[in-house]
PDB file of C-alpha atoms in Angstrom:
ATOM      1  CA  UNK A   1      89.751 111.268  95.450  1.00  0.00           C
ATOM      2  CA  UNK A   2      90.754 108.109  93.690  1.00  0.00           C
ATOM      3  CA  UNK A   3      89.338 105.048  95.333  1.00  0.00           C
ATOM      4  CA  UNK A   4      90.699 101.562  94.825  1.00  0.00           C
ATOM      5  CA  UNK A   5      88.883  98.824  96.678  1.00  0.00           C
ATOM      6  CA  UNK A   6      89.688  95.167  97.143  1.00  0.00           C
ATOM      7  CA  UNK A   7      87.050  92.572  97.827  1.00  0.00           C
ATOM      8  CA  UNK A   8      88.529  91.128 101.019  1.00  0.00           C
ATOM      9  CA  UNK A   9      90.931  92.343 103.697  1.00  0.00           C
ATOM     10  CA  UNK A  10      91.650  88.827 104.912  1.00  0.00           C
ATOM     11  CA  UNK A  11      91.246  85.503 103.116  1.00  0.00           C
ATOM     12  CA  UNK A  12      92.064  81.952 104.180  1.00  0.00           C
ATOM     13  CA  UNK A  13      92.129  79.206 101.565  1.00  0.00           C
ATOM     14  CA  UNK A  14      93.227  75.587 101.292  1.00  0.00           C
ATOM     15  CA  UNK A  15      96.036  74.294  99.118  1.00  0.00           C
ATOM     16  CA  UNK A  16      94.737  73.476  95.645  1.00  0.00           C
ATOM     17  CA  UNK A  17      91.746  75.809  95.800  1.00  0.00           C
ATOM     18  CA  UNK A  18      91.048  78.309  93.031  1.00  0.00           C
ATOM     19  CA  UNK A  19      91.228  81.804  94.465  1.00  0.00           C
ATOM     20  CA  UNK A  20      89.898  85.065  93.061  1.00  0.00           C
ATOM     21  CA  UNK A  21      91.077  88.432  94.318  1.00  0.00           C
ATOM     22  CA  UNK A  22      89.001  91.327  93.064  1.00  0.00           C
ATOM     23  CA  UNK A  23      89.969  94.953  92.632  1.00  0.00           C
ATOM     24  CA  UNK A  24      87.765  97.851  91.589  1.00  0.00           C
ATOM     25  CA  UNK A  25      88.702 101.466  90.873  1.00  0.00           C
ATOM     26  CA  UNK A  26      86.243 104.310  90.469  1.00  0.00           C
ATOM     27  CA  UNK A  27      88.281 106.884  88.538  1.00  0.00           C
ATOM     28  CA  UNK A  28      88.127 105.537  84.979  1.00  0.00           C
ATOM     29  CA  UNK A  29      91.828 104.660  85.068  1.00  0.00           C
ATOM     30  CA  UNK A  30      93.318 102.843  82.090  1.00  0.00           C
ATOM     31  CA  UNK A  31      96.041 100.971  83.944  1.00  0.00           C
ATOM     32  CA  UNK A  32      95.670  98.484  86.751  1.00  0.00           C
ATOM     33  CA  UNK A  33      98.302  96.477  88.569  1.00  0.00           C
ATOM     34  CA  UNK A  34      98.662  93.572  90.973  1.00  0.00           C
ATOM     35  CA  UNK A  35     101.600  93.465  93.378  1.00  0.00           C
ATOM     36  CA  UNK A  36     102.617  91.019  96.007  1.00  0.00           C
ATOM     37  CA  UNK A  37     104.158  92.303  99.252  1.00  0.00           C
ATOM     38  CA  UNK A  38     106.337  90.113 101.456  1.00  0.00           C
ATOM     39  CA  UNK A  39     108.385  91.170 104.505  1.00  0.00           C
ATOM     40  CA  UNK A  40     111.925  92.071 103.544  1.00  0.00           C
ATOM     41  CA  UNK A  41     111.146  91.887  99.825  1.00  0.00           C
ATOM     42  CA  UNK A  42     109.077  95.012  99.268  1.00  0.00           C
ATOM     43  CA  UNK A  43     106.454  94.940  96.516  1.00  0.00           C
ATOM     44  CA  UNK A  44     106.858  92.843  93.414  1.00  0.00           C
ATOM     45  CA  UNK A  45     104.786  93.210  90.260  1.00  0.00           C
ATOM     46  CA  UNK A  46     102.722  90.174  89.281  1.00  0.00           C
ATOM     47  CA  UNK A  47     100.640  91.384  86.330  1.00  0.00           C
ATOM     48  CA  UNK A  48      99.345  94.616  84.915  1.00  0.00           C
ATOM     49  CA  UNK A  49      96.758  95.703  82.399  1.00  0.00           C
ATOM     50  CA  UNK A  50      96.684  98.827  80.233  1.00  0.00           C
ATOM     51  CA  UNK A  51      93.234  98.291  78.730  1.00  0.00           C
ATOM     52  CA  UNK A  52      90.217  96.038  78.907  1.00  0.00           C
ATOM     53  CA  UNK A  53      91.162  92.480  78.018  1.00  0.00           C
ATOM     54  CA  UNK A  54      94.845  93.466  77.728  1.00  0.00           C
ATOM     55  CA  UNK A  55      97.401  92.149  80.170  1.00  0.00           C
ATOM     56  CA  UNK A  56     101.137  91.969  80.595  1.00  0.00           C
ATOM     57  CA  UNK A  57     103.287  89.799  82.821  1.00  0.00           C
ATOM     58  CA  UNK A  58     105.222  91.469  85.562  1.00  0.00           C
ATOM     59  CA  UNK A  59     108.258  90.178  87.403  1.00  0.00           C
ATOM     60  CA  UNK A  60     106.666  87.184  89.147  1.00  0.00           C
ATOM     61  CA  UNK A  61     103.672  85.926  87.090  1.00  0.00           C
ATOM     62  CA  UNK A  62     104.190  82.212  87.725  1.00  0.00           C
ATOM     63  CA  UNK A  63     101.206  80.605  89.392  1.00  0.00           C
ATOM     64  CA  UNK A  64      98.916  83.557  88.695  1.00  0.00           C
ATOM     65  CA  UNK A  65      96.590  84.730  85.964  1.00  0.00           C
ATOM     66  CA  UNK A  66      94.456  87.855  85.599  1.00  0.00           C
ATOM     67  CA  UNK A  67      91.214  88.955  84.044  1.00  0.00           C
ATOM     68  CA  UNK A  68      90.012  92.370  83.006  1.00  0.00           C
ATOM     69  CA  UNK A  69      86.582  92.205  81.429  1.00  0.00           C
ATOM     70  CA  UNK A  70      85.564  95.715  82.472  1.00  0.00           C
ATOM     71  CA  UNK A  71      87.668  98.823  82.739  1.00  0.00           C
ATOM     72  CA  UNK A  72      87.066  99.330  86.441  1.00  0.00           C
ATOM     73  CA  UNK A  73      87.699  95.757  87.551  1.00  0.00           C
ATOM     74  CA  UNK A  74      90.911  93.720  87.593  1.00  0.00           C
ATOM     75  CA  UNK A  75      90.968  90.215  89.028  1.00  0.00           C
ATOM     76  CA  UNK A  76      93.914  88.157  90.165  1.00  0.00           C
ATOM     77  CA  UNK A  77      93.424  84.404  89.938  1.00  0.00           C
ATOM     78  CA  UNK A  78      95.335  81.673  91.679  1.00  0.00           C
ATOM     79  CA  UNK A  79      94.390  78.578  89.690  1.00  0.00           C
ATOM     80  CA  UNK A  80      95.621  76.171  92.364  1.00  0.00           C
ATOM     81  CA  UNK A  81      96.696  77.946  95.511  1.00  0.00           C
ATOM     82  CA  UNK A  82      99.910  76.872  97.190  1.00  0.00           C
ATOM     83  CA  UNK A  83     101.377  77.719 100.581  1.00  0.00           C
ATOM     84  CA  UNK A  84     104.123  79.826  98.996  1.00  0.00           C
ATOM     85  CA  UNK A  85     101.405  82.155  97.725  1.00  0.00           C
ATOM     86  CA  UNK A  86     100.583  83.195 101.279  1.00  0.00           C
ATOM     87  CA  UNK A  87     101.186  86.931 101.122  1.00  0.00           C
ATOM     88  CA  UNK A  88      99.730  90.427 101.060  1.00  0.00           C
ATOM     89  CA  UNK A  89      98.292  91.334  97.663  1.00  0.00           C
ATOM     90  CA  UNK A  90      97.996  94.965  96.638  1.00  0.00           C
ATOM     91  CA  UNK A  91      96.064  96.299  93.693  1.00  0.00           C
ATOM     92  CA  UNK A  92      96.836  99.676  92.137  1.00  0.00           C
ATOM     93  CA  UNK A  93      95.557 101.811  89.301  1.00  0.00           C
ATOM     94  CA  UNK A  94      96.863 104.767  87.320  1.00  0.00           C
ATOM     95  CA  UNK A  95      95.386 107.190  84.842  1.00  0.00           C
ATOM     96  CA  UNK A  96      97.143 105.829  81.784  1.00  0.00           C
ATOM     97  CA  UNK A  97      98.488 108.731  79.771  1.00  0.00           C
ATOM     98  CA  UNK A  98     101.932 107.194  79.957  1.00  0.00           C
ATOM     99  CA  UNK A  99     103.711 104.673  82.103  1.00  0.00           C
ATOM    100  CA  UNK A 100     105.925 105.906  84.872  1.00  0.00           C
ATOM    101  CA  UNK A 101     104.636 109.454  84.965  1.00  0.00           C
ATOM    102  CA  UNK A 102     101.336 108.242  86.264  1.00  0.00           C
ATOM    103  CA  UNK A 103     100.998 108.072  89.979  1.00  0.00           C
ATOM    104  CA  UNK A 104      99.731 104.689  91.080  1.00  0.00           C
ATOM    105  CA  UNK A 105      96.959 104.621  93.667  1.00  0.00           C
ATOM    106  CA  UNK A 106      96.747 101.594  95.872  1.00  0.00           C
ATOM    107  CA  UNK A 107      93.965  99.590  97.455  1.00  0.00           C
ATOM    108  CA  UNK A 108      94.016  98.516 101.117  1.00  0.00           C
ATOM    109  CA  UNK A 109      95.430  95.077 100.362  1.00  0.00           C
ATOM    110  CA  UNK A 110      94.252  91.498 100.836  1.00  0.00           C
ATOM    111  CA  UNK A 111      96.086  89.301 103.298  1.00  0.00           C
ATOM    112  CA  UNK A 112      95.865  85.791 101.821  1.00  0.00           C
ATOM    113  CA  UNK A 113      96.762  82.748 103.869  1.00  0.00           C
ATOM    114  CA  UNK A 114      96.964  79.366 102.128  1.00  0.00           C
ATOM    115  CA  UNK A 115      96.861  76.399 104.481  1.00  0.00           C
TER     116      UNK A 115
ATOM    117  CA  UNK B   1     116.622  95.530  84.908  1.00  0.00           C
ATOM    118  CA  UNK B   2     116.091  98.365  87.296  1.00  0.00           C
ATOM    119  CA  UNK B   3     116.783  97.894  90.988  1.00  0.00           C
ATOM    120  CA  UNK B   4     115.959 100.039  94.004  1.00  0.00           C
ATOM    121  CA  UNK B   5     117.919  99.772  97.245  1.00  0.00           C
ATOM    122  CA  UNK B   6     116.892 101.051 100.644  1.00  0.00           C
ATOM    123  CA  UNK B   7     119.822 100.369 102.931  1.00  0.00           C
ATOM    124  CA  UNK B   8     118.068 101.231 106.214  1.00  0.00           C
ATOM    125  CA  UNK B   9     115.589  98.533 107.275  1.00  0.00           C
ATOM    126  CA  UNK B  10     114.607 100.622 110.301  1.00  0.00           C
ATOM    127  CA  UNK B  11     115.069 104.193 111.462  1.00  0.00           C
ATOM    128  CA  UNK B  12     114.081 105.884 114.693  1.00  0.00           C
ATOM    129  CA  UNK B  13     113.682 109.596 115.342  1.00  0.00           C
ATOM    130  CA  UNK B  14     112.434 111.787 118.155  1.00  0.00           C
ATOM    131  CA  UNK B  15     109.208 113.633 117.579  1.00  0.00           C
ATOM    132  CA  UNK B  16     109.792 117.115 116.093  1.00  0.00           C
ATOM    133  CA  UNK B  17     113.238 116.193 114.781  1.00  0.00           C
ATOM    134  CA  UNK B  18     114.348 115.672 111.190  1.00  0.00           C
ATOM    135  CA  UNK B  19     115.085 112.307 109.628  1.00  0.00           C
ATOM    136  CA  UNK B  20     116.439 111.310 106.235  1.00  0.00           C
ATOM    137  CA  UNK B  21     115.632 108.008 104.539  1.00  0.00           C
ATOM    138  CA  UNK B  22     118.049 106.768 101.894  1.00  0.00           C
ATOM    139  CA  UNK B  23     117.317 105.287  98.487  1.00  0.00           C
ATOM    140  CA  UNK B  24     119.579 104.428  95.593  1.00  0.00           C
ATOM    141  CA  UNK B  25     118.588 102.955  92.278  1.00  0.00           C
ATOM    142  CA  UNK B  26     120.181 101.507  89.225  1.00  0.00           C
ATOM    143  CA  UNK B  27     119.008 102.236  85.697  1.00  0.00           C
ATOM    144  CA  UNK B  28     120.412 102.870  82.250  1.00  0.00           C
ATOM    145  CA  UNK B  29     117.407 104.979  81.279  1.00  0.00           C
ATOM    146  CA  UNK B  30     117.325 108.769  81.228  1.00  0.00           C
ATOM    147  CA  UNK B  31     113.553 109.349  81.463  1.00  0.00           C
ATOM    148  CA  UNK B  32     112.010 108.002  84.626  1.00  0.00           C
ATOM    149  CA  UNK B  33     110.173 108.925  87.773  1.00  0.00           C
ATOM    150  CA  UNK B  34     110.875 108.318  91.425  1.00  0.00           C
ATOM    151  CA  UNK B  35     108.370 108.040  94.226  1.00  0.00           C
ATOM    152  CA  UNK B  36     108.211 107.737  97.967  1.00  0.00           C
ATOM    153  CA  UNK B  37     105.196 105.879  99.291  1.00  0.00           C
ATOM    154  CA  UNK B  38     104.119 105.580 102.910  1.00  0.00           C
ATOM    155  CA  UNK B  39     102.362 102.531 104.303  1.00  0.00           C
ATOM    156  CA  UNK B  40     100.981 103.068 107.833  1.00  0.00           C
ATOM    157  CA  UNK B  41      99.959 100.113 109.993  1.00  0.00           C
ATOM    158  CA  UNK B  42      96.481 100.323 108.403  1.00  0.00           C
ATOM    159  CA  UNK B  43      98.225  99.130 105.196  1.00  0.00           C
ATOM    160  CA  UNK B  44      96.868 101.659 102.685  1.00  0.00           C
ATOM    161  CA  UNK B  45      99.802 102.739 100.550  1.00  0.00           C
ATOM    162  CA  UNK B  46      99.856 106.511 100.176  1.00  0.00           C
ATOM    163  CA  UNK B  47     101.959 108.611  97.829  1.00  0.00           C
ATOM    164  CA  UNK B  48     104.214 110.996  99.745  1.00  0.00           C
ATOM    165  CA  UNK B  49     106.174 112.659  96.969  1.00  0.00           C
ATOM    166  CA  UNK B  50     107.274 112.157  93.383  1.00  0.00           C
ATOM    167  CA  UNK B  51     110.166 113.423  91.299  1.00  0.00           C
ATOM    168  CA  UNK B  52     110.591 113.570  87.536  1.00  0.00           C
ATOM    169  CA  UNK B  53     114.137 112.694  86.497  1.00  0.00           C
ATOM    170  CA  UNK B  54     114.296 115.513  83.949  1.00  0.00           C
ATOM    171  CA  UNK B  55     113.689 118.120  86.661  1.00  0.00           C
ATOM    172  CA  UNK B  56     116.759 119.329  88.524  1.00  0.00           C
ATOM    173  CA  UNK B  57     114.708 120.988  91.231  1.00  0.00           C
ATOM    174  CA  UNK B  58     114.036 118.785  94.214  1.00  0.00           C
ATOM    175  CA  UNK B  59     110.372 118.074  94.924  1.00  0.00           C
ATOM    176  CA  UNK B  60     108.818 119.232  98.191  1.00  0.00           C
ATOM    177  CA  UNK B  61     105.466 118.571  99.840  1.00  0.00           C
ATOM    178  CA  UNK B  62     104.997 120.429 103.099  1.00  0.00           C
ATOM    179  CA  UNK B  63     107.323 118.734 105.635  1.00  0.00           C
ATOM    180  CA  UNK B  64     108.584 116.211 103.076  1.00  0.00           C
ATOM    181  CA  UNK B  65     111.365 116.946 100.636  1.00  0.00           C
ATOM    182  CA  UNK B  66     113.743 114.931  98.523  1.00  0.00           C
ATOM    183  CA  UNK B  67     117.396 115.197  97.642  1.00  0.00           C
ATOM    184  CA  UNK B  68     117.589 113.910  94.069  1.00  0.00           C
ATOM    185  CA  UNK B  69     121.099 113.295  92.781  1.00  0.00           C
ATOM    186  CA  UNK B  70     120.696 111.943  89.246  1.00  0.00           C
ATOM    187  CA  UNK B  71     124.353 111.284  88.542  1.00  0.00           C
ATOM    188  CA  UNK B  72     124.753 109.420  91.816  1.00  0.00           C
ATOM    189  CA  UNK B  73     121.367 107.692  91.327  1.00  0.00           C
ATOM    190  CA  UNK B  74     120.312 108.710  94.781  1.00  0.00           C
ATOM    191  CA  UNK B  75     116.874 109.785  95.977  1.00  0.00           C
ATOM    192  CA  UNK B  76     116.620 110.440  99.713  1.00  0.00           C
ATOM    193  CA  UNK B  77     113.540 111.582 101.610  1.00  0.00           C
ATOM    194  CA  UNK B  78     113.790 114.182 104.360  1.00  0.00           C
ATOM    195  CA  UNK B  79     110.998 114.480 106.885  1.00  0.00           C
ATOM    196  CA  UNK B  80     111.122 117.671 108.919  1.00  0.00           C
ATOM    197  CA  UNK B  81     109.393 118.216 112.257  1.00  0.00           C
ATOM    198  CA  UNK B  82     108.562 114.514 112.561  1.00  0.00           C
ATOM    199  CA  UNK B  83     105.107 113.719 113.904  1.00  0.00           C
ATOM    200  CA  UNK B  84     103.707 110.559 115.478  1.00  0.00           C
ATOM    201  CA  UNK B  85     101.542 110.100 112.392  1.00  0.00           C
ATOM    202  CA  UNK B  86     104.654 109.764 110.254  1.00  0.00           C
ATOM    203  CA  UNK B  87     105.350 106.338 111.749  1.00  0.00           C
ATOM    204  CA  UNK B  88     105.054 103.852 108.888  1.00  0.00           C
ATOM    205  CA  UNK B  89     106.898 101.779 106.328  1.00  0.00           C
ATOM    206  CA  UNK B  90     108.365 103.972 103.622  1.00  0.00           C
ATOM    207  CA  UNK B  91     108.988 102.594 100.163  1.00  0.00           C
ATOM    208  CA  UNK B  92     111.097 104.140  97.463  1.00  0.00           C
ATOM    209  CA  UNK B  93     109.924 103.278  93.942  1.00  0.00           C
ATOM    210  CA  UNK B  94     111.141 103.745  90.395  1.00  0.00           C
ATOM    211  CA  UNK B  95     108.896 104.103  87.355  1.00  0.00           C
ATOM    212  CA  UNK B  96     110.109 104.095  83.785  1.00  0.00           C
ATOM    213  CA  UNK B  97     108.590 106.603  81.405  1.00  0.00           C
ATOM    214  CA  UNK B  98     107.180 104.346  78.723  1.00  0.00           C
ATOM    215  CA  UNK B  99     105.685 106.974  76.423  1.00  0.00           C
ATOM    216  CA  UNK B 100     102.091 105.867  76.110  1.00  0.00           C
ATOM    217  CA  UNK B 101     102.134 102.436  77.570  1.00  0.00           C
ATOM    218  CA  UNK B 102     101.953 101.199  81.101  1.00  0.00           C
ATOM    219  CA  UNK B 103     104.616  99.851  83.329  1.00  0.00           C
ATOM    220  CA  UNK B 104     104.780  98.682  86.886  1.00  0.00           C
ATOM    221  CA  UNK B 105     106.888 100.300  89.550  1.00  0.00           C
ATOM    222  CA  UNK B 106     110.050  98.774  90.978  1.00  0.00           C
ATOM    223  CA  UNK B 107     110.085  99.062  94.755  1.00  0.00           C
ATOM    224  CA  UNK B 108     112.771  98.981  97.386  1.00  0.00           C
ATOM    225  CA  UNK B 109     112.377  96.701 100.394  1.00  0.00           C
ATOM    226  CA  UNK B 110     111.216  99.490 102.635  1.00  0.00           C
ATOM    227  CA  UNK B 111     112.343 101.411 105.707  1.00  0.00           C
ATOM    228  CA  UNK B 112     110.378 101.113 108.926  1.00  0.00           C
ATOM    229  CA  UNK B 113     110.246 104.561 110.518  1.00  0.00           C
ATOM    230  CA  UNK B 114     109.654 104.766 114.261  1.00  0.00           C
ATOM    231  CA  UNK B 115     108.760 108.074 115.890  1.00  0.00           C
ATOM    232  CA  UNK B 116     109.740 108.344 119.555  1.00  0.00           C
ATOM    233  CA  UNK B 117     107.435 110.625 121.571  1.00  0.00           C
TER     234      UNK B 117
END
């Protein structure tokens, strides 16, 4: 079974803090994704990566950056957290043969609260 | 840009009955994939079923089946013999076939399914 893990289930940070959300997958997947989930809005794509050190902006990249130094790990970075970044963050990975035909497997999510 | 619409924010069904969740999407592409994901209260998003747009045959997985109408851009999920464990948020998602690259999925806003015992 594919396993995608996220470093924290719940996180509380202060406005202006630098925040790191970590995601690790154990199936040698090429592609990794970060989504944000808000009630009534569904999931929205923040960033994705199709290879080590490669990244692409998604639909809502503003205020976020990412890092992928190793194939299995994909980090989401909030350089200066703001209250409007309070949300559920979901990481996903997919095998990488081609885009949409790959099923994405999701982690359990991190509930981030910015005070 | 692709959009996915789930017009039912919440649905309720009696245990053992059948329920259908609606999803429509908008795209100008011909090669794409459609998914239904389930997110129980524990939050782990789980794939329920997927459909390739080039296949006319509707996908089925045990009690879950889809009605894929490509011309109408409709992709509904039917759950037969509903069970208490089916209670969850259900998300419809669209994925573009990008031929070697990667692409994120476009999700609908979700349908909250309640199972009445």
